[in-house]
Amino acid sequence: MKAEDSAVRAVLFDVDGTLADTERDGHRPAFNAAFAELGLDWEWDVELYGELLAITGGKERIRHFIENHVPAELARSGLDDWIARLHKVKTRHYVEALERGGIPLRPGVARLIRQLREANIKIAIATTTTPENVTGLLKSTLGEDSPGWFDVIGAGDIVPGKKPEPDIYHWVLDQLGLAPEQCIAIEDSENGLRSALAAGLDTVVTVSDYTRLQDFTGARAVLSDLGEPAQPFTVLKGNLKDRAWVDVEFLCEMKIEQQSR
Ligand code: XBP
Ligand code: MG
């Protein structure tokens, strides 16, 4: 089949929580390492970090933490620049952890990416995280040349509004030159789902430990993960007949079914 005939022309992947479980044991320790390096006695434990995840974007998350937990710090002169510096230190710690090979891809991710490429279906990234973090994760898991496999990588501060705003998805669709009706998004969080839906994208959610109990109203399907033939997914929401893993056929069928409604 030619790529132009496919019901799905591109799949747009979120990164954190979707490609890999990066938050608890990747970003969180990197924030803590940055705090320690700058002599701050802040410590984001697993539970607090789960609450802070309501705010997407590392710099935005630090500001929210200051406002709500250490408001005296608001008086710091040049606060925005200082947060940006602190966040750069965090990014360095995070990328170093990736280089040590600390964070594997979630089940089915590498397989689906390979199958999409074989089917000439475009692949893209739409994330709020920093660009270096995306390339670091891709290189450490899929190989040095893997960032080049993606037709578009939309990351970080290139758009004004982070998820749940739809800006990053609008930007990626624009770069792809495709309409949302031709694409599918894969997300792990309510903020991510809201962002993708607001951009008009059919969205599959693969939950992570932090997001399992969130509201996924509007998702085409909610799954434990993308699944593998030897490790089927669990369906949390959606009528998926006999499916056990997400592949090209699964995504195209889902799209055709949606279009025929
Ligand atoms: C990811 C985020 C990011 C990461 C940290 O959300 O919110 O802020 O937690 O990355 P999503 P940075 O999965 O919806 O893209 O510190 O680089 O922002
Ligand atoms: Mg996510």
CSV table of C-alpha atoms and ligand atoms in Angstrom, one decimal:
chain,number,residue,atom,x,y,z
A,1,MET,CA,0.0,0.0,0.0
A,2,LYS,CA,1.2,3.5,-0.8
A,3,ALA,CA,1.6,5.8,2.2
A,4,GLU,CA,-0.9,8.4,0.7
A,5,ASP,CA,-3.6,5.7,0.7
A,6,SER,CA,-3.1,4.9,4.4
A,7,ALA,CA,-6.0,6.0,6.7
A,8,VAL,CA,-3.2,7.2,9.0
A,9,ARG,CA,-0.6,9.4,7.5
A,10,ALA,CA,1.3,10.3,10.7
A,11,VAL,CA,1.5,9.2,14.3
A,12,LEU,CA,2.4,11.9,16.8
A,13,PHE,CA,4.1,10.6,20.0
A,14,ASP,CA,4.3,12.3,23.3
A,15,VAL,CA,7.6,11.6,25.1
A,16,ASP,CA,7.5,11.6,28.9
A,17,GLY,CA,5.3,8.8,30.2
A,18,THR,CA,4.5,7.6,26.6
A,19,LEU,CA,7.8,6.6,25.0
A,20,ALA,CA,9.4,5.9,28.4
A,21,ASP,CA,8.6,6.2,32.1
A,22,THR,CA,10.8,9.2,32.5
A,23,GLU,CA,9.2,11.2,35.2
A,24,ARG,CA,9.7,9.4,38.5
A,25,ASP,CA,13.2,8.0,38.0
A,26,GLY,CA,14.4,10.4,35.3
A,27,HIS,CA,13.2,14.0,35.6
A,28,ARG,CA,12.5,13.9,39.3
A,29,PRO,CA,16.0,12.9,40.4
A,30,ALA,CA,17.4,15.3,37.9
A,31,PHE,CA,15.5,18.2,39.5
A,32,ASN,CA,16.7,17.1,42.9
A,33,ALA,CA,20.3,16.9,41.7
A,34,ALA,CA,20.0,20.4,40.3
A,35,PHE,CA,18.6,21.7,43.6
A,36,ALA,CA,21.5,20.1,45.5
A,37,GLU,CA,24.1,21.5,43.1
A,38,LEU,CA,22.7,25.0,43.6
A,39,GLY,CA,22.7,24.5,47.4
A,40,LEU,CA,18.9,24.4,47.8
A,41,ASP,CA,17.5,22.1,50.4
A,42,TRP,CA,14.4,21.3,48.3
A,43,GLU,CA,13.6,17.6,47.7
A,44,TRP,CA,10.8,16.4,45.4
A,45,ASP,CA,9.7,13.0,46.7
A,46,VAL,CA,7.7,10.6,44.5
A,47,GLU,CA,4.3,11.8,46.0
A,48,LEU,CA,5.0,15.5,45.8
A,49,TYR,CA,6.3,15.1,42.2
A,50,GLY,CA,3.1,13.4,41.2
A,51,GLU,CA,1.2,16.5,42.4
A,52,LEU,CA,3.6,18.9,40.6
A,53,LEU,CA,3.1,17.0,37.3
A,54,ALA,CA,-0.2,18.8,37.0
A,55,ILE,CA,2.0,21.7,35.8
A,56,THR,CA,3.7,20.8,32.5
A,57,GLY,CA,7.2,22.1,31.7
A,58,GLY,CA,10.1,22.0,34.1
A,59,LYS,CA,10.6,25.8,34.4
A,60,GLU,CA,6.8,26.3,34.9
A,61,ARG,CA,6.9,23.4,37.5
A,62,ILE,CA,9.7,25.0,39.5
A,63,ARG,CA,7.9,28.4,39.5
A,64,HIS,CA,4.7,26.7,40.7
A,65,PHE,CA,6.6,24.9,43.4
A,66,ILE,CA,8.2,28.2,44.6
A,67,GLU,CA,4.8,30.0,44.6
A,68,ASN,CA,3.1,27.2,46.6
A,69,HIS,CA,5.9,25.8,48.8
A,70,VAL,CA,8.7,28.3,49.3
A,71,PRO,CA,7.0,31.7,48.5
A,72,ALA,CA,9.8,33.6,50.2
A,73,GLU,CA,12.0,32.8,47.1
A,74,LEU,CA,9.6,34.9,45.0
A,75,ALA,CA,11.6,37.9,46.2
A,76,ARG,CA,14.8,36.6,44.5
A,77,SER,CA,16.0,39.2,42.0
A,78,GLY,CA,15.9,38.0,38.3
A,79,LEU,CA,13.7,35.1,39.3
A,80,ASP,CA,12.9,34.0,35.7
A,81,ASP,CA,16.6,34.0,34.7
A,82,TRP,CA,17.5,32.1,37.9
A,83,ILE,CA,14.8,29.5,37.2
A,84,ALA,CA,16.1,29.1,33.7
A,85,ARG,CA,19.7,28.6,35.0
A,86,LEU,CA,18.5,26.0,37.5
A,87,HIS,CA,16.5,24.3,34.8
A,88,LYS,CA,19.6,24.1,32.6
A,89,VAL,CA,21.5,22.3,35.4
A,90,LYS,CA,18.5,19.9,35.7
A,91,THR,CA,18.6,19.2,31.9
A,92,ARG,CA,22.3,18.4,32.2
A,93,HIS,CA,21.7,15.9,35.0
A,94,TYR,CA,18.8,14.4,33.0
A,95,VAL,CA,20.8,13.9,29.8
A,96,GLU,CA,23.7,12.4,31.8
A,97,ALA,CA,21.3,9.9,33.3
A,98,LEU,CA,20.1,9.0,29.8
A,99,GLU,CA,23.6,8.6,28.6
A,100,ARG,CA,24.2,6.1,31.4
A,101,GLY,CA,21.4,4.1,29.8
A,102,GLY,CA,19.1,4.6,32.7
A,103,ILE,CA,15.7,4.7,31.0
A,104,PRO,CA,14.3,2.0,28.7
A,105,LEU,CA,11.4,2.5,26.2
A,106,ARG,CA,8.0,1.2,27.3
A,107,PRO,CA,6.6,-2.1,25.8
A,108,GLY,CA,5.7,-1.9,22.1
A,109,VAL,CA,7.3,1.5,21.5
A,110,ALA,CA,10.3,0.4,19.5
A,111,ARG,CA,8.3,-2.2,17.5
A,112,LEU,CA,5.5,0.3,16.6
A,113,ILE,CA,8.1,3.0,15.5
A,114,ARG,CA,9.8,0.3,13.3
A,115,GLN,CA,6.5,-0.8,11.8
A,116,LEU,CA,5.4,2.8,11.1
A,117,ARG,CA,8.6,3.5,9.3
A,118,GLU,CA,8.3,0.3,7.2
A,119,ALA,CA,4.8,1.4,6.2
A,120,ASN,CA,6.1,4.8,5.2
A,121,ILE,CA,3.8,6.4,7.8
A,122,LYS,CA,5.3,9.6,9.2
A,123,ILE,CA,6.4,9.8,12.8
A,124,ALA,CA,6.6,12.9,14.9
A,125,ILE,CA,7.2,14.1,18.5
A,126,ALA,CA,5.0,16.5,20.3
A,127,THR,CA,6.2,17.2,23.8
A,128,THR,CA,6.7,19.9,26.4
A,129,THR,CA,10.1,18.7,27.4
A,130,THR,CA,13.4,20.2,26.4
A,131,PRO,CA,14.7,19.3,22.9
A,132,GLU,CA,18.0,17.9,24.3
A,133,ASN,CA,16.0,15.5,26.5
A,134,VAL,CA,14.1,14.1,23.4
A,135,THR,CA,17.3,13.5,21.4
A,136,GLY,CA,19.0,12.1,24.4
A,137,LEU,CA,16.2,9.6,25.1
A,138,LEU,CA,15.9,8.6,21.4
A,139,LYS,CA,19.7,8.1,21.0
A,140,SER,CA,20.1,6.1,24.2
A,141,THR,CA,17.3,3.7,23.4
A,142,LEU,CA,16.9,3.5,19.6
A,143,GLY,CA,20.5,4.5,18.4
A,144,GLU,CA,22.5,7.5,17.4
A,145,ASP,CA,20.7,8.1,14.1
A,146,SER,CA,17.2,7.7,15.5
A,147,PRO,CA,16.3,11.4,15.9
A,148,GLY,CA,16.6,11.6,12.1
A,149,TRP,CA,13.8,9.0,11.7
A,150,PHE,CA,11.3,11.5,12.9
A,151,ASP,CA,9.7,13.8,10.3
A,152,VAL,CA,9.1,16.5,12.9
A,153,ILE,CA,10.3,16.9,16.5
A,154,GLY,CA,8.2,19.6,18.4
A,155,ALA,CA,9.6,20.2,21.9
A,156,GLY,CA,9.9,22.7,24.7
A,157,ASP,CA,9.6,26.4,24.3
A,158,ILE,CA,9.0,26.7,20.6
A,159,VAL,CA,5.3,27.4,21.2
A,160,PRO,CA,3.9,29.8,23.8
A,161,GLY,CA,1.4,27.5,25.5
A,162,LYS,CA,2.4,24.1,26.9
A,163,LYS,CA,0.0,21.2,27.2
A,164,PRO,CA,-2.9,21.1,27.9
A,165,GLU,CA,-2.9,23.9,25.4
A,166,PRO,CA,-3.0,22.5,21.8
A,167,ASP,CA,-0.1,24.7,20.5
A,168,ILE,CA,2.6,22.0,20.2
A,169,TYR,CA,0.2,19.7,18.3
A,170,HIS,CA,-0.8,22.6,16.0
A,171,TRP,CA,2.9,23.4,15.4
A,172,VAL,CA,3.7,19.7,14.6
A,173,LEU,CA,0.7,19.3,12.3
A,174,ASP,CA,1.7,22.5,10.5
A,175,GLN,CA,5.3,21.3,10.0
A,176,LEU,CA,4.0,17.9,8.7
A,177,GLY,CA,1.6,19.6,6.3
A,178,LEU,CA,-1.2,17.3,7.4
A,179,ALA,CA,-4.7,17.7,8.8
A,180,PRO,CA,-5.5,16.3,12.3
A,181,GLU,CA,-8.0,13.9,10.6
A,182,GLN,CA,-5.0,12.2,8.9
A,183,CYS,CA,-3.1,11.6,12.1
A,184,ILE,CA,-3.2,9.9,15.5
A,185,ALA,CA,-1.7,11.0,18.8
A,186,ILE,CA,-0.3,8.7,21.5
A,187,GLU,CA,-0.3,10.2,25.0
A,188,ASP,CA,-0.1,9.1,28.6
A,189,SER,CA,-1.6,12.0,30.6
A,190,GLU,CA,-4.8,14.0,30.9
A,191,ASN,CA,-2.9,17.2,30.1
A,192,GLY,CA,-1.5,15.5,27.0
A,193,LEU,CA,-4.9,14.1,25.9
A,194,ARG,CA,-6.6,17.6,26.4
A,195,SER,CA,-3.8,19.1,24.2
A,196,ALA,CA,-4.2,16.5,21.4
A,197,LEU,CA,-8.0,16.6,21.4
A,198,ALA,CA,-8.0,20.4,21.3
A,199,ALA,CA,-5.9,20.1,18.1
A,200,GLY,CA,-8.5,17.7,16.7
A,201,LEU,CA,-6.5,14.5,17.0
A,202,ASP,CA,-7.8,11.0,17.6
A,203,THR,CA,-5.8,9.9,20.6
A,204,VAL,CA,-4.8,6.6,22.1
A,205,VAL,CA,-3.7,6.8,25.8
A,206,THR,CA,-1.2,4.4,27.3
A,207,VAL,CA,-1.4,5.1,31.1
A,208,SER,CA,1.6,5.3,33.4
A,209,ASP,CA,1.8,5.0,37.2
A,210,TYR,CA,1.3,8.7,37.7
A,211,THR,CA,-1.6,9.0,35.3
A,212,ARG,CA,-3.6,5.8,35.7
A,213,LEU,CA,-6.5,7.5,37.6
A,214,GLN,CA,-6.8,10.6,35.5
A,215,ASP,CA,-9.8,11.5,33.4
A,216,PHE,CA,-9.4,10.2,29.8
A,217,THR,CA,-12.8,11.2,28.5
A,218,GLY,CA,-12.5,11.6,24.7
A,219,ALA,CA,-9.7,9.1,24.2
A,220,ARG,CA,-10.2,6.6,21.4
A,221,ALA,CA,-8.8,3.9,23.6
A,222,VAL,CA,-7.1,3.7,27.0
A,223,LEU,CA,-4.5,1.0,27.3
A,224,SER,CA,-2.0,-0.2,29.9
A,225,ASP,CA,0.7,0.1,27.2
A,226,LEU,CA,1.2,-0.4,23.4
A,227,GLY,CA,1.6,-4.2,24.0
A,228,GLU,CA,3.7,-6.8,22.3
A,229,PRO,CA,2.7,-10.2,20.8
A,230,ALA,CA,4.3,-11.9,23.8
A,231,GLN,CA,3.0,-9.2,26.3
A,232,PRO,CA,-0.5,-8.1,25.4
A,233,PHE,CA,-1.9,-4.8,26.6
A,234,THR,CA,-4.7,-4.5,29.1
A,235,VAL,CA,-7.7,-2.5,27.8
A,236,LEU,CA,-8.9,0.2,30.3
A,237,LYS,CA,-11.4,1.8,27.9
A,238,GLY,CA,-12.5,1.1,24.4
A,239,ASN,CA,-14.0,-1.8,22.4
A,240,LEU,CA,-11.0,-3.4,20.9
A,241,LYS,CA,-12.3,-6.8,19.9
A,242,ASP,CA,-9.4,-9.3,19.8
A,243,ARG,CA,-6.6,-6.9,19.7
A,244,ALA,CA,-3.6,-7.4,22.0
A,245,TRP,CA,-1.0,-4.9,20.7
A,246,VAL,CA,-1.0,-1.6,18.8
A,247,ASP,CA,0.3,-1.9,15.3
A,248,VAL,CA,-0.3,-0.1,11.9
A,249,GLU,CA,-3.4,-2.2,11.2
A,250,PHE,CA,-4.8,-1.4,14.6
A,251,LEU,CA,-4.3,2.4,14.1
A,252,CYS,CA,-5.7,2.4,10.6
A,253,GLU,CA,-8.8,0.4,11.6
A,254,MET,CA,-9.4,2.7,14.5
A,255,LYS,CA,-9.3,5.7,12.1
A,256,ILE,CA,-11.5,4.1,9.5
A,257,GLU,CA,-14.1,3.2,12.2
A,258,GLN,CA,-14.0,6.8,13.5
A,259,GLN,CA,-14.4,8.2,10.0
A,260,SER,CA,-17.4,6.0,9.2
A,261,ARG,CA,-19.4,7.3,12.2
B,1,XBP,C1,6.3,16.4,30.1
B,1,XBP,C2,6.6,17.5,31.0
B,1,XBP,C3,8.0,17.9,31.2
B,1,XBP,C4,8.9,17.0,31.9
B,1,XBP,C5,10.2,17.7,32.3
B,1,XBP,O1,5.0,16.5,29.7
B,1,XBP,O2,5.7,18.1,31.6
B,1,XBP,O3,8.0,19.1,31.8
B,1,XBP,O4,8.3,16.6,33.1
B,1,XBP,O5,10.8,18.2,31.2
B,1,XBP,P1,4.5,15.7,28.4
B,1,XBP,P2,11.5,19.6,31.2
B,1,XBP,O6,4.8,14.3,28.6
B,1,XBP,O7,3.0,16.0,28.3
B,1,XBP,O8,5.2,16.4,27.2
B,1,XBP,O9,12.1,19.8,32.5
B,1,XBP,O10,12.5,19.6,30.1
B,1,XBP,O11,10.4,20.6,30.9
B,2,MG,MG,3.4,12.6,28.8
